[in-house]
Amino acid sequence: MGRLSVNLCGIELDNPVIPASGTFGYGHEYAELYDINVLGTFSFKGTTKDPRFGNPTPRIAECTAGLINAVGLQNPGVHQVIEQELPKLKGCFHKPVMANVSGFSVEDYVYTCSLLDAQDQVGWLEVNVSCPNVHGGGMSFGTNPASAAEVTAAVKRVAKKPVIVKLSPNVTDIVSIAKACEDAGANGISLINTLLGMRIDLRSRKPVIANTMGGFSGPAIFPVALRMVYQVASNVHIPVVGMGGVSSAEDVIEMMMAGATAVEVGAANLIDPFCCKSIIEQLPGVMDRYGINQISEIIGGVENG
Amino acid sequence: MKQSVFQILENKPLTDCVYQMVLQGDTSAITAPGQFVNIRLDGLYLRRPISVCDLQQDRLTIIYKVVGKGTQQMASMTDGELDILTGLGNGYDLTKAGDDPVLIGGGVGVPPMYLLCKKLIEQKKHVQVILGFNTASEIFLEQAFRDLGVDVTVTTVDGSAGTKGFVTDALQNMNYSYFYTCGPEPMLKAVYRSTTTSGQFSFEKRMGCGFGACMGCSCKTITGFKRICKEGPVLQKEEIAWED
């Protein structure tokens, strides 16, 4: 067991660094750049029952220390993911992958999760009840405890693999939703998805994003994400995967101190495609600097002053 | 695709708001004219995608119009280093050119035509070039094309230089085997309607990553969904599905 290894819901990760869904495709673009087996794992592009084009463009708006996206779950659908993306991934990634799933009804989630659960390459199901960019689905399941629990319980009934529920920060009380998912059988919680945001073009006086609003991510949201990870991790007994604006090895350590067992890196991949590799390489040195021997020992290690 | 550090060798204005920057670095990932690079700038979160204008060994030339914060910052640079992703996008396919291809560039769509023109000349093609601008003061790169020894027609909308009118007006009287074009979307649509042969179009869209990961710049085509940054920016005439 290396210094960086952590155990996420019963599966050993060589390190806690996980590229976040929607920023890493199905792995191929990055596999052209570096050996993606250096990663703990990665969470693949949010996958739905049917193929989706997603929202109209522009889908991207730049912000100070971040960006807004309104991609709207563009993906080829679960059948093509199983028939084409996963076999292709086998050629460049030999670890269990995290399957990110979205849906528009409880039945959708169950259908897509049961198919992906049966794939040998899939280690975890990350159930996204928090996409801010689609109507009548996604985030609407994650904005109240009862519906989040309903999706969780339904997926748990068909899944043999660990189920990690990905939560939205666009709620009044994220802890109550996390607890409802835990009570419904979730094996882990991941957070935060993007914060709902908006930009206006001063010349045209129109929203920059065709869909008006989108999900804000990047370093600007790190303190908000860290706070929510801390709140959730302090109140549930299942592993928490922390994400939101993580861009450096120091950010990873900070997220873990707040209570994260593993850490997802999202927007940073889009700016520096090598960032996850760099973070993993830098972690041992940063750990030395802060007197950390084994990275798992700092999980939830924040000391309350 | 490659990520590398480039040295700024030169950065000069060609018109009021169009600049030419010459950079030195590892250009080995650039494999076709029509590809683009994605430039990281201090204090700005997203990289800025700019088309490749010319390439000579380790020298990369880009031409950009100052339109916002990123290009303003670029225009102010005289030396230093830039973190650049190179070799992005598919680029133009030269194999379909036939013997007499015409290259049609409009405004900031002109630069990628330059390297394309050089490559077609290397293949002994008889190249004709149409460069479209709004007005005489906005013209750039005309002499550079003439120096390549090709037939150049300049059009301006206001008639202050060259032929008065649009690039499509110049196209009417021309015989050509194939076409390549890059420019603002209204021009591309006009070229689409007025061309009689097959050809290739380069598109522009607001991008997130520029290398196919974020799905920010997707479009619908007759042959399926494409990412402008990855399966584009060049699309074949036959596969284009205009949005309106």
Coordinates of C-alpha atoms in Angstrom, one line a residue:
Chain A
M1 CA 0.0 0.0 0.0
G2 CA 1.5 3.3 -1.1
R3 CA 1.5 6.6 0.8
L4 CA -1.2 7.9 -1.5
S5 CA -3.7 5.0 -1.4
V6 CA -7.2 5.4 0.0
N7 CA -10.1 3.0 0.1
L8 CA -13.3 4.3 -1.6
C9 CA -16.3 2.2 -0.7
G10 CA -14.3 -1.0 -0.6
I11 CA -12.1 -0.4 -3.6
E12 CA -8.5 0.5 -3.2
L13 CA -7.4 3.6 -5.1
D14 CA -3.6 4.1 -5.7
N15 CA -4.2 7.8 -5.0
P16 CA -7.3 9.9 -4.2
V17 CA -7.2 12.0 -7.4
I18 CA -10.2 11.5 -9.7
P19 CA -11.0 13.6 -12.8
A20 CA -14.6 14.7 -12.5
S21 CA -17.4 13.7 -14.8
G22 CA -17.9 16.0 -17.8
T23 CA -14.3 17.2 -17.9
F24 CA -12.7 13.9 -18.9
G25 CA -15.0 12.5 -21.6
Y26 CA -14.6 8.7 -21.7
G27 CA -10.9 9.1 -21.1
H28 CA -9.6 8.9 -24.7
E29 CA -8.7 12.5 -25.2
Y30 CA -6.4 12.5 -22.2
A31 CA -5.0 9.0 -22.9
E32 CA -3.4 10.6 -26.0
L33 CA -1.5 12.9 -23.7
Y34 CA -0.4 10.7 -20.7
D35 CA -0.9 7.3 -19.2
I36 CA -4.2 7.7 -17.5
N37 CA -3.5 4.7 -15.3
V38 CA -1.6 7.1 -13.0
L39 CA -5.1 8.3 -11.8
G40 CA -6.9 6.9 -8.8
T41 CA -9.8 6.5 -11.3
F42 CA -11.9 8.8 -13.3
S43 CA -15.6 9.6 -13.5
F44 CA -16.8 9.3 -17.0
K45 CA -19.1 11.7 -18.9
G46 CA -22.6 11.8 -17.5
T47 CA -24.5 9.0 -19.2
T48 CA -28.2 8.7 -19.8
K49 CA -30.6 6.0 -21.1
D50 CA -30.9 7.6 -24.6
P51 CA -28.4 9.6 -26.6
R52 CA -28.5 13.4 -26.0
F53 CA -27.2 16.3 -28.0
G54 CA -27.6 18.6 -25.0
N55 CA -28.2 22.4 -25.0
P56 CA -27.8 24.9 -27.8
T57 CA -24.5 26.8 -28.0
P58 CA -22.9 29.0 -26.7
R59 CA -22.6 26.6 -23.8
I60 CA -19.6 28.1 -22.2
A61 CA -19.0 31.5 -20.4
E62 CA -15.8 32.6 -18.8
C63 CA -15.8 34.0 -15.3
T64 CA -13.1 35.3 -12.9
A65 CA -11.3 32.1 -11.7
G66 CA -13.8 29.8 -13.3
L67 CA -16.3 29.1 -16.1
I68 CA -20.0 28.5 -16.5
N69 CA -21.1 25.5 -18.6
A70 CA -24.5 24.5 -19.9
V71 CA -23.6 21.5 -21.9
G72 CA -26.8 19.7 -20.9
L73 CA -25.6 16.1 -20.6
Q74 CA -24.5 15.5 -24.2
N75 CA -23.7 11.8 -24.4
P76 CA -24.1 8.9 -26.8
G77 CA -26.5 7.0 -24.5
V78 CA -25.8 4.0 -22.3
H79 CA -25.9 1.4 -25.1
Q80 CA -23.3 3.1 -27.2
V81 CA -21.2 3.7 -24.1
I82 CA -21.2 0.0 -23.4
E83 CA -20.7 -1.1 -27.0
Q84 CA -18.1 1.5 -28.0
E85 CA -16.7 3.7 -25.3
L86 CA -16.0 1.0 -22.7
P87 CA -14.2 -1.5 -25.1
K88 CA -12.1 1.4 -26.4
L89 CA -11.3 2.4 -22.8
K90 CA -10.1 -1.1 -22.1
G91 CA -7.1 -0.4 -24.3
C92 CA -5.9 2.6 -22.3
F93 CA -7.2 2.2 -18.7
H94 CA -6.9 -0.9 -16.6
K95 CA -8.5 0.2 -13.3
P96 CA -12.2 0.3 -12.3
V97 CA -13.8 3.4 -13.7
M98 CA -16.5 5.4 -12.0
A99 CA -19.7 5.4 -14.1
N100 CA -21.6 8.7 -13.8
V101 CA -25.3 8.4 -14.5
S102 CA -28.1 10.9 -15.0
G103 CA -31.8 10.5 -15.7
F104 CA -35.2 12.1 -16.1
S105 CA -37.2 9.6 -14.1
V106 CA -36.4 7.1 -11.4
E107 CA -36.9 4.4 -14.1
D108 CA -34.2 6.0 -16.3
Y109 CA -31.7 5.9 -13.4
V110 CA -32.5 2.3 -12.7
Y111 CA -32.3 1.3 -16.3
T112 CA -28.9 3.0 -17.0
C113 CA -27.4 2.0 -13.6
S114 CA -28.4 -1.7 -14.0
L115 CA -26.7 -1.9 -17.4
L116 CA -23.5 -0.2 -16.3
D117 CA -23.4 -2.1 -13.0
A118 CA -23.1 -5.3 -15.0
Q119 CA -19.9 -4.0 -16.8
D120 CA -16.7 -5.5 -15.3
Q121 CA -14.8 -2.2 -16.0
V122 CA -17.2 -0.2 -13.7
G123 CA -16.1 0.1 -10.1
W124 CA -18.7 2.5 -8.8
L125 CA -21.9 4.2 -9.9
E126 CA -21.9 7.9 -9.4
V127 CA -25.6 8.8 -9.5
N128 CA -25.9 12.5 -10.5
V129 CA -29.0 14.0 -9.0
S130 CA -27.6 17.4 -9.4
C131 CA -27.2 18.5 -13.1
P132 CA -28.3 22.1 -13.2
N133 CA -28.5 22.2 -17.0
V134 CA -31.5 20.0 -17.9
H135 CA -35.1 20.6 -17.2
G136 CA -37.4 18.1 -15.6
G137 CA -34.6 15.9 -14.4
G138 CA -31.1 16.0 -13.0
M139 CA -31.0 18.6 -10.3
S140 CA -34.7 18.3 -9.5
F141 CA -34.1 14.9 -7.9
G142 CA -31.3 16.3 -5.8
T143 CA -33.1 19.3 -4.4
N144 CA -35.2 17.6 -1.8
P145 CA -34.4 14.7 0.6
A146 CA -37.4 12.6 -0.4
S147 CA -36.7 12.4 -4.1
A148 CA -32.9 12.0 -3.6
A149 CA -33.7 9.1 -1.3
E150 CA -36.2 7.6 -3.8
V151 CA -33.6 7.6 -6.6
T152 CA -30.9 6.2 -4.3
A153 CA -33.1 3.4 -3.0
A154 CA -34.3 2.4 -6.5
V155 CA -30.7 2.3 -7.8
K156 CA -29.5 0.4 -4.8
R157 CA -32.1 -2.3 -5.4
V158 CA -30.5 -3.2 -8.8
A159 CA -26.8 -2.3 -8.2
K160 CA -24.2 -4.7 -6.9
K161 CA -21.4 -2.0 -7.1
P162 CA -21.1 0.8 -4.6
V163 CA -23.5 3.7 -5.3
I164 CA -22.2 7.2 -4.8
V165 CA -24.8 9.9 -5.0
K166 CA -23.6 13.2 -6.4
L167 CA -25.2 16.2 -4.8
S168 CA -26.1 19.7 -5.9
P169 CA -25.0 22.8 -3.9
N170 CA -28.0 24.7 -5.1
V171 CA -30.1 23.7 -2.1
T172 CA -31.0 25.1 1.3
D173 CA -29.8 22.3 3.5
I174 CA -27.3 19.9 1.8
V175 CA -26.8 17.9 5.0
S176 CA -30.4 16.7 5.2
I177 CA -30.2 15.5 1.5
A178 CA -26.9 13.7 2.2
K179 CA -28.4 12.0 5.2
A180 CA -31.5 11.0 3.3
C181 CA -29.3 9.3 0.7
E182 CA -27.3 7.6 3.4
D183 CA -30.5 6.3 5.0
A184 CA -31.7 5.1 1.6
G185 CA -28.6 2.9 1.3
A186 CA -26.0 5.1 -0.6
N187 CA -22.4 3.8 -0.2
G188 CA -20.9 7.3 -0.6
I189 CA -21.7 10.9 -1.3
S190 CA -19.9 13.1 -3.8
L191 CA -20.2 16.9 -3.8
I192 CA -20.4 19.6 -5.1
N193 CA -21.8 19.7 -8.5
T194 CA -21.7 23.2 -10.1
L195 CA -23.3 26.3 -8.7
L196 CA -26.0 27.8 -10.8
G197 CA -24.6 30.9 -12.4
M198 CA -25.2 33.4 -15.2
R199 CA -23.4 36.0 -17.3
I200 CA -24.7 38.8 -19.5
D201 CA -23.0 40.2 -22.6
L202 CA -23.0 43.9 -22.3
R203 CA -23.1 44.6 -26.0
S204 CA -26.0 42.4 -27.0
R205 CA -27.6 42.6 -23.5
K206 CA -28.3 38.9 -23.8
P207 CA -27.1 36.1 -21.5
V208 CA -23.8 34.7 -22.7
I209 CA -25.1 31.1 -22.3
A210 CA -27.8 30.2 -24.8
N211 CA -29.6 28.4 -22.0
T212 CA -29.5 31.6 -19.9
M213 CA -28.0 29.9 -16.9
G214 CA -25.4 27.2 -16.3
G215 CA -23.2 25.6 -13.8
F216 CA -20.3 27.6 -12.3
S217 CA -17.1 25.8 -11.5
G218 CA -13.4 26.5 -11.2
P219 CA -11.1 27.7 -8.3
A220 CA -13.6 30.5 -7.4
I221 CA -16.0 27.9 -5.9
F222 CA -13.4 26.0 -3.9
P223 CA -14.2 27.6 -0.5
V224 CA -18.0 27.0 -0.9
A225 CA -17.3 23.4 -1.9
L226 CA -14.9 22.8 1.0
R227 CA -17.5 24.2 3.4
M228 CA -20.2 21.8 2.1
V229 CA -17.8 18.8 2.1
Y230 CA -17.0 19.6 5.7
Q231 CA -20.7 19.9 6.6
V232 CA -21.7 16.7 4.9
A233 CA -18.7 14.6 6.0
S234 CA -19.3 15.7 9.6
N235 CA -22.8 14.4 9.5
V236 CA -22.7 11.1 7.5
H237 CA -20.9 7.8 8.2
I238 CA -20.2 6.9 4.5
P239 CA -17.3 8.1 2.4
V240 CA -17.4 11.5 0.9
V241 CA -15.8 12.4 -2.4
G242 CA -15.0 16.1 -2.4
M243 CA -14.9 18.3 -5.4
G244 CA -15.4 21.9 -6.5
G245 CA -12.5 24.1 -7.8
V246 CA -9.7 21.7 -6.8
S247 CA -6.6 22.7 -8.9
S248 CA -3.6 21.7 -6.8
A249 CA -2.1 19.1 -4.5
E250 CA -2.7 21.5 -1.6
D251 CA -6.4 21.7 -2.5
V252 CA -6.6 17.9 -2.5
I253 CA -5.1 17.8 1.0
E254 CA -7.4 20.6 2.2
M255 CA -10.5 18.8 0.8
M256 CA -9.4 15.6 2.6
M257 CA -8.8 17.4 5.9
A258 CA -12.4 18.7 5.5
G259 CA -13.6 15.1 5.3
A260 CA -13.1 13.8 1.8
T261 CA -11.9 10.3 1.2
A262 CA -11.1 11.0 -2.4
V263 CA -11.1 14.2 -4.5
E264 CA -12.5 14.9 -7.9
V265 CA -10.8 17.5 -10.2
G266 CA -13.1 19.1 -12.8
A267 CA -12.6 22.4 -14.5
A268 CA -8.9 22.4 -14.0
N269 CA -8.5 19.6 -16.6
L270 CA -10.0 21.8 -19.3
I271 CA -7.3 24.5 -18.7
D272 CA -4.3 22.3 -18.0
P273 CA -5.0 18.8 -19.5
F274 CA -2.0 17.5 -17.5
C275 CA -3.2 18.8 -14.1
C276 CA -4.3 15.6 -12.5
K277 CA -1.0 13.9 -13.4
S278 CA 0.9 16.9 -12.0
I279 CA -1.2 16.9 -8.8
I280 CA -0.5 13.2 -8.2
E281 CA 3.3 13.8 -8.8
Q282 CA 3.2 16.8 -6.4
L283 CA 1.3 15.2 -3.6
P284 CA 4.2 13.4 -1.9
G285 CA 6.2 16.6 -1.7
V286 CA 3.3 18.6 -0.3
M287 CA 2.6 15.8 2.2
D288 CA 6.2 16.0 3.4
R289 CA 5.9 19.7 3.8
Y290 CA 2.9 19.3 6.1
G291 CA 4.2 16.3 8.0
I292 CA 1.7 13.8 6.5
N293 CA 3.0 10.3 6.3
Q294 CA 0.0 8.4 4.8
I295 CA -2.6 10.5 3.0
S296 CA -5.5 8.5 4.4
E297 CA -4.6 9.6 7.9
I298 CA -5.7 13.2 7.2
I299 CA -9.2 12.4 6.1
G300 CA -11.5 14.5 8.2
G301 CA -8.5 15.6 10.2
V302 CA -9.5 19.3 10.4
E303 CA -9.1 20.4 14.1
N304 CA -11.9 22.5 15.3
G305 CA -10.6 25.6 16.9
Chain B
M1 CA -1.9 17.7 -29.3
K2 CA 1.0 19.0 -27.3
Q3 CA 1.4 21.5 -24.5
S4 CA 4.5 23.6 -24.7
V5 CA 6.1 26.9 -24.0
F6 CA 6.6 29.3 -26.9
Q7 CA 8.8 32.4 -27.0
I8 CA 7.2 35.5 -28.5
L9 CA 9.6 36.7 -31.2
E10 CA 7.4 39.4 -32.7
N11 CA 4.0 41.0 -32.2
K12 CA 2.9 43.8 -34.5
P13 CA -0.3 45.5 -35.7
L14 CA -1.3 44.8 -39.3
T15 CA -4.4 47.1 -39.1
D16 CA -6.1 49.1 -36.3
C17 CA -7.1 46.0 -34.5
V18 CA -5.5 43.0 -36.2
Y19 CA -2.1 41.8 -34.9
Q20 CA 0.4 39.3 -36.1
M21 CA 2.4 37.3 -33.5
V22 CA 5.4 35.2 -34.4
L23 CA 6.3 32.5 -31.8
Q24 CA 9.1 30.0 -31.4
G25 CA 8.6 26.6 -29.9
D26 CA 7.7 23.0 -30.5
T27 CA 5.4 23.0 -33.5
S28 CA 5.6 19.2 -34.1
A29 CA 2.0 18.5 -33.2
I30 CA 0.7 20.8 -36.0
T31 CA -0.1 18.5 -38.9
A32 CA -2.5 20.4 -41.2
P33 CA -3.4 23.9 -42.2
G34 CA -6.7 25.0 -40.6
Q35 CA -5.7 23.6 -37.2
F36 CA -5.6 26.0 -34.2
V37 CA -3.7 26.6 -31.0
N38 CA -5.1 27.4 -27.6
I39 CA -3.2 30.0 -25.6
R40 CA -3.2 30.5 -21.8
L41 CA -3.1 34.1 -20.6
D42 CA -2.3 35.4 -17.1
G43 CA -5.4 36.1 -15.1
L44 CA -7.9 34.7 -17.6
Y45 CA -9.4 31.3 -16.9
L46 CA -10.0 30.0 -20.3
R47 CA -7.4 29.6 -23.0
R48 CA -7.9 31.6 -26.3
P49 CA -8.2 29.5 -29.5
I50 CA -6.4 31.1 -32.5
S51 CA -6.0 29.6 -35.9
V52 CA -2.5 28.8 -37.3
C53 CA -1.6 31.3 -40.1
D54 CA 1.9 30.1 -40.9
L55 CA 4.5 27.5 -39.9
Q56 CA 8.2 27.4 -40.7
Q57 CA 10.1 24.8 -38.7
D58 CA 9.8 26.0 -35.1
R59 CA 8.2 29.3 -36.0
L60 CA 4.5 29.7 -35.6
T61 CA 2.6 32.7 -36.9
I62 CA -0.8 33.6 -35.7
I63 CA -3.0 36.6 -36.6
Y64 CA -5.7 37.7 -34.3
K65 CA -8.3 40.5 -34.0
V66 CA -8.5 42.4 -30.7
V67 CA -12.1 41.8 -29.6
G68 CA -12.0 41.3 -25.8
K69 CA -9.8 41.0 -22.7
G70 CA -7.7 38.1 -23.9
T71 CA -6.8 39.5 -27.3
Q72 CA -6.2 42.9 -25.7
Q73 CA -3.7 41.3 -23.4
M74 CA -2.0 39.5 -26.3
A75 CA -1.8 42.8 -28.3
S76 CA 0.2 44.4 -25.4
M77 CA 2.9 41.7 -25.3
T78 CA 6.3 42.4 -26.9
D79 CA 8.3 39.4 -25.5
G80 CA 8.1 36.7 -23.0
E81 CA 6.6 33.2 -23.0
L82 CA 3.2 31.7 -23.6
D83 CA 1.8 28.3 -22.6
I84 CA 0.2 26.9 -25.7
L85 CA -1.7 23.8 -26.7
T86 CA -0.8 23.0 -30.3
G87 CA -2.2 20.6 -33.0
L88 CA -5.8 21.1 -32.2
G89 CA -8.7 20.3 -34.6
N90 CA -8.7 18.4 -37.8
G91 CA -7.6 21.0 -40.3
Y92 CA -8.2 21.1 -44.0
D93 CA -8.0 18.0 -46.1
L94 CA -5.7 18.8 -49.1
T95 CA -6.3 15.6 -51.0
K96 CA -9.7 16.7 -52.4
A97 CA -8.5 20.0 -53.9
G98 CA -8.4 19.0 -57.6
D99 CA -6.1 21.1 -59.9
D100 CA -7.7 24.5 -59.5
P101 CA -8.8 25.1 -55.9
V102 CA -10.1 28.5 -54.7
L103 CA -9.5 29.8 -51.2
I104 CA -12.1 32.2 -49.8
G105 CA -11.2 34.0 -46.6
G106 CA -13.2 36.8 -44.9
G107 CA -11.8 39.1 -42.2
V108 CA -10.1 37.1 -39.5
G109 CA -11.0 34.0 -41.5
V110 CA -8.1 35.0 -43.9
P111 CA -5.1 33.8 -41.8
P112 CA -5.7 30.0 -42.0
M113 CA -5.9 30.4 -45.8
Y114 CA -2.2 31.4 -45.9
L115 CA -0.6 28.1 -44.7
L116 CA -3.2 26.2 -46.8
C117 CA -2.2 28.2 -49.8
K118 CA 1.5 27.4 -49.3
K119 CA 0.7 23.7 -48.9
L120 CA -1.4 23.6 -52.1
I121 CA 1.3 25.4 -54.0
E122 CA 3.8 22.8 -52.8
Q123 CA 1.5 20.2 -54.4
K124 CA 1.7 22.2 -57.7
K125 CA -2.0 23.3 -57.6
H126 CA -3.2 26.3 -59.5
V127 CA -4.5 28.3 -56.5
Q128 CA -6.8 31.3 -56.7
V129 CA -7.5 33.3 -53.6
I130 CA -10.4 35.6 -52.7
L131 CA -9.9 37.9 -49.6
G132 CA -13.0 39.7 -48.4
F133 CA -13.0 42.7 -46.1
N134 CA -15.4 45.5 -45.1
T135 CA -13.2 48.4 -46.1
A136 CA -9.7 49.2 -47.4
S137 CA -8.2 50.0 -43.9
E138 CA -9.1 46.5 -42.7
I139 CA -7.1 44.7 -45.4
F140 CA -4.2 42.6 -44.3
L141 CA -2.0 39.8 -45.7
E142 CA -2.9 40.7 -49.3
Q143 CA 0.8 41.2 -50.3
A144 CA 1.9 38.0 -48.5
F145 CA -0.5 36.1 -50.7
R146 CA 0.7 37.9 -53.9
D147 CA 4.3 37.1 -52.9
L148 CA 3.3 33.4 -53.1
G149 CA 2.6 34.0 -56.8
V150 CA -1.1 33.1 -56.8
D151 CA -4.1 35.0 -58.3
V152 CA -5.5 37.2 -55.6
T153 CA -8.8 39.0 -55.7
V154 CA -9.6 41.4 -52.9
T155 CA -13.2 42.5 -52.3
T156 CA -14.5 45.2 -50.0
V157 CA -18.1 45.8 -49.1
D158 CA -17.8 49.5 -49.5
G159 CA -15.7 49.4 -52.6
S160 CA -12.8 51.3 -51.1
A161 CA -10.3 48.8 -52.5
G162 CA -10.4 45.9 -54.9
T163 CA -13.7 44.7 -56.2
K164 CA -16.8 46.2 -54.6
G165 CA -19.0 43.7 -53.0
F166 CA -18.8 40.3 -51.3
V167 CA -16.5 37.3 -51.8
T168 CA -19.3 35.6 -53.5
D169 CA -19.4 38.3 -56.2
A170 CA -15.8 37.6 -57.1
L171 CA -16.6 33.9 -57.1
Q172 CA -19.3 34.2 -59.8
N173 CA -16.7 34.7 -62.6
M174 CA -14.3 32.0 -61.5
N175 CA -13.6 28.5 -62.6
Y176 CA -12.5 26.2 -59.8
S177 CA -12.2 22.5 -59.0
Y178 CA -12.9 22.8 -55.3
F179 CA -13.0 25.4 -52.5
Y180 CA -11.8 26.1 -49.0
T181 CA -13.3 28.8 -46.9
C182 CA -13.1 30.5 -43.5
G183 CA -14.9 33.6 -42.2
P184 CA -17.9 34.9 -40.4
E185 CA -21.0 32.7 -40.5
P186 CA -23.1 34.9 -42.8
M187 CA -20.2 34.7 -45.4
L188 CA -19.9 31.0 -45.0
K189 CA -23.7 30.6 -45.7
A190 CA -23.4 32.8 -48.8
V191 CA -20.4 30.7 -50.0
Y192 CA -22.4 27.5 -49.3
R193 CA -25.2 28.8 -51.5
S194 CA -23.1 30.2 -54.4
T195 CA -20.5 27.5 -54.8
T196 CA -21.0 24.9 -57.5
T197 CA -18.4 22.4 -56.3
S198 CA -17.7 20.5 -53.1
G199 CA -15.6 22.2 -50.5
Q200 CA -14.6 22.7 -46.9
F201 CA -15.7 25.2 -44.3
S202 CA -13.9 26.2 -41.1
F203 CA -16.2 27.1 -38.2
E204 CA -15.8 29.2 -35.1
K205 CA -17.5 28.5 -31.8
R206 CA -17.1 29.5 -28.1
M207 CA -15.0 26.7 -26.7
G208 CA -14.2 25.4 -23.2
C209 CA -11.1 23.2 -23.5
G210 CA -10.4 23.2 -27.2
F211 CA -9.4 19.5 -27.2
G212 CA -12.6 17.5 -27.1
A213 CA -13.2 17.0 -23.4
C214 CA -15.9 19.4 -22.4
M215 CA -18.5 19.2 -25.2
G216 CA -18.8 23.0 -25.0
C217 CA -18.6 23.6 -28.8
S218 CA -20.8 20.8 -30.2
C219 CA -22.8 21.1 -33.3
K220 CA -25.2 19.0 -35.3
T221 CA -24.2 17.8 -38.7
I222 CA -25.8 15.5 -41.3
T223 CA -23.3 12.8 -40.2
G224 CA -23.9 13.2 -36.5
F225 CA -22.9 15.4 -33.5
K226 CA -19.4 16.9 -33.9
R227 CA -17.2 18.9 -31.6
I228 CA -15.9 21.9 -33.5
C229 CA -12.6 21.7 -31.6
K230 CA -12.0 18.0 -32.3
E231 CA -13.9 16.7 -35.4
G232 CA -13.9 20.3 -36.6
P233 CA -13.2 23.2 -37.1
V234 CA -13.3 22.1 -40.7
L235 CA -16.5 20.4 -42.0
Q236 CA -17.2 19.1 -45.5
K237 CA -19.9 21.0 -47.4
E238 CA -22.0 17.9 -47.7
E239 CA -22.2 17.3 -43.9
I240 CA -23.2 20.8 -42.8
A241 CA -26.6 21.3 -41.2
W242 CA -27.2 25.0 -40.7
E243 CA -28.9 25.8 -37.5
D244 CA -31.4 28.2 -39.0

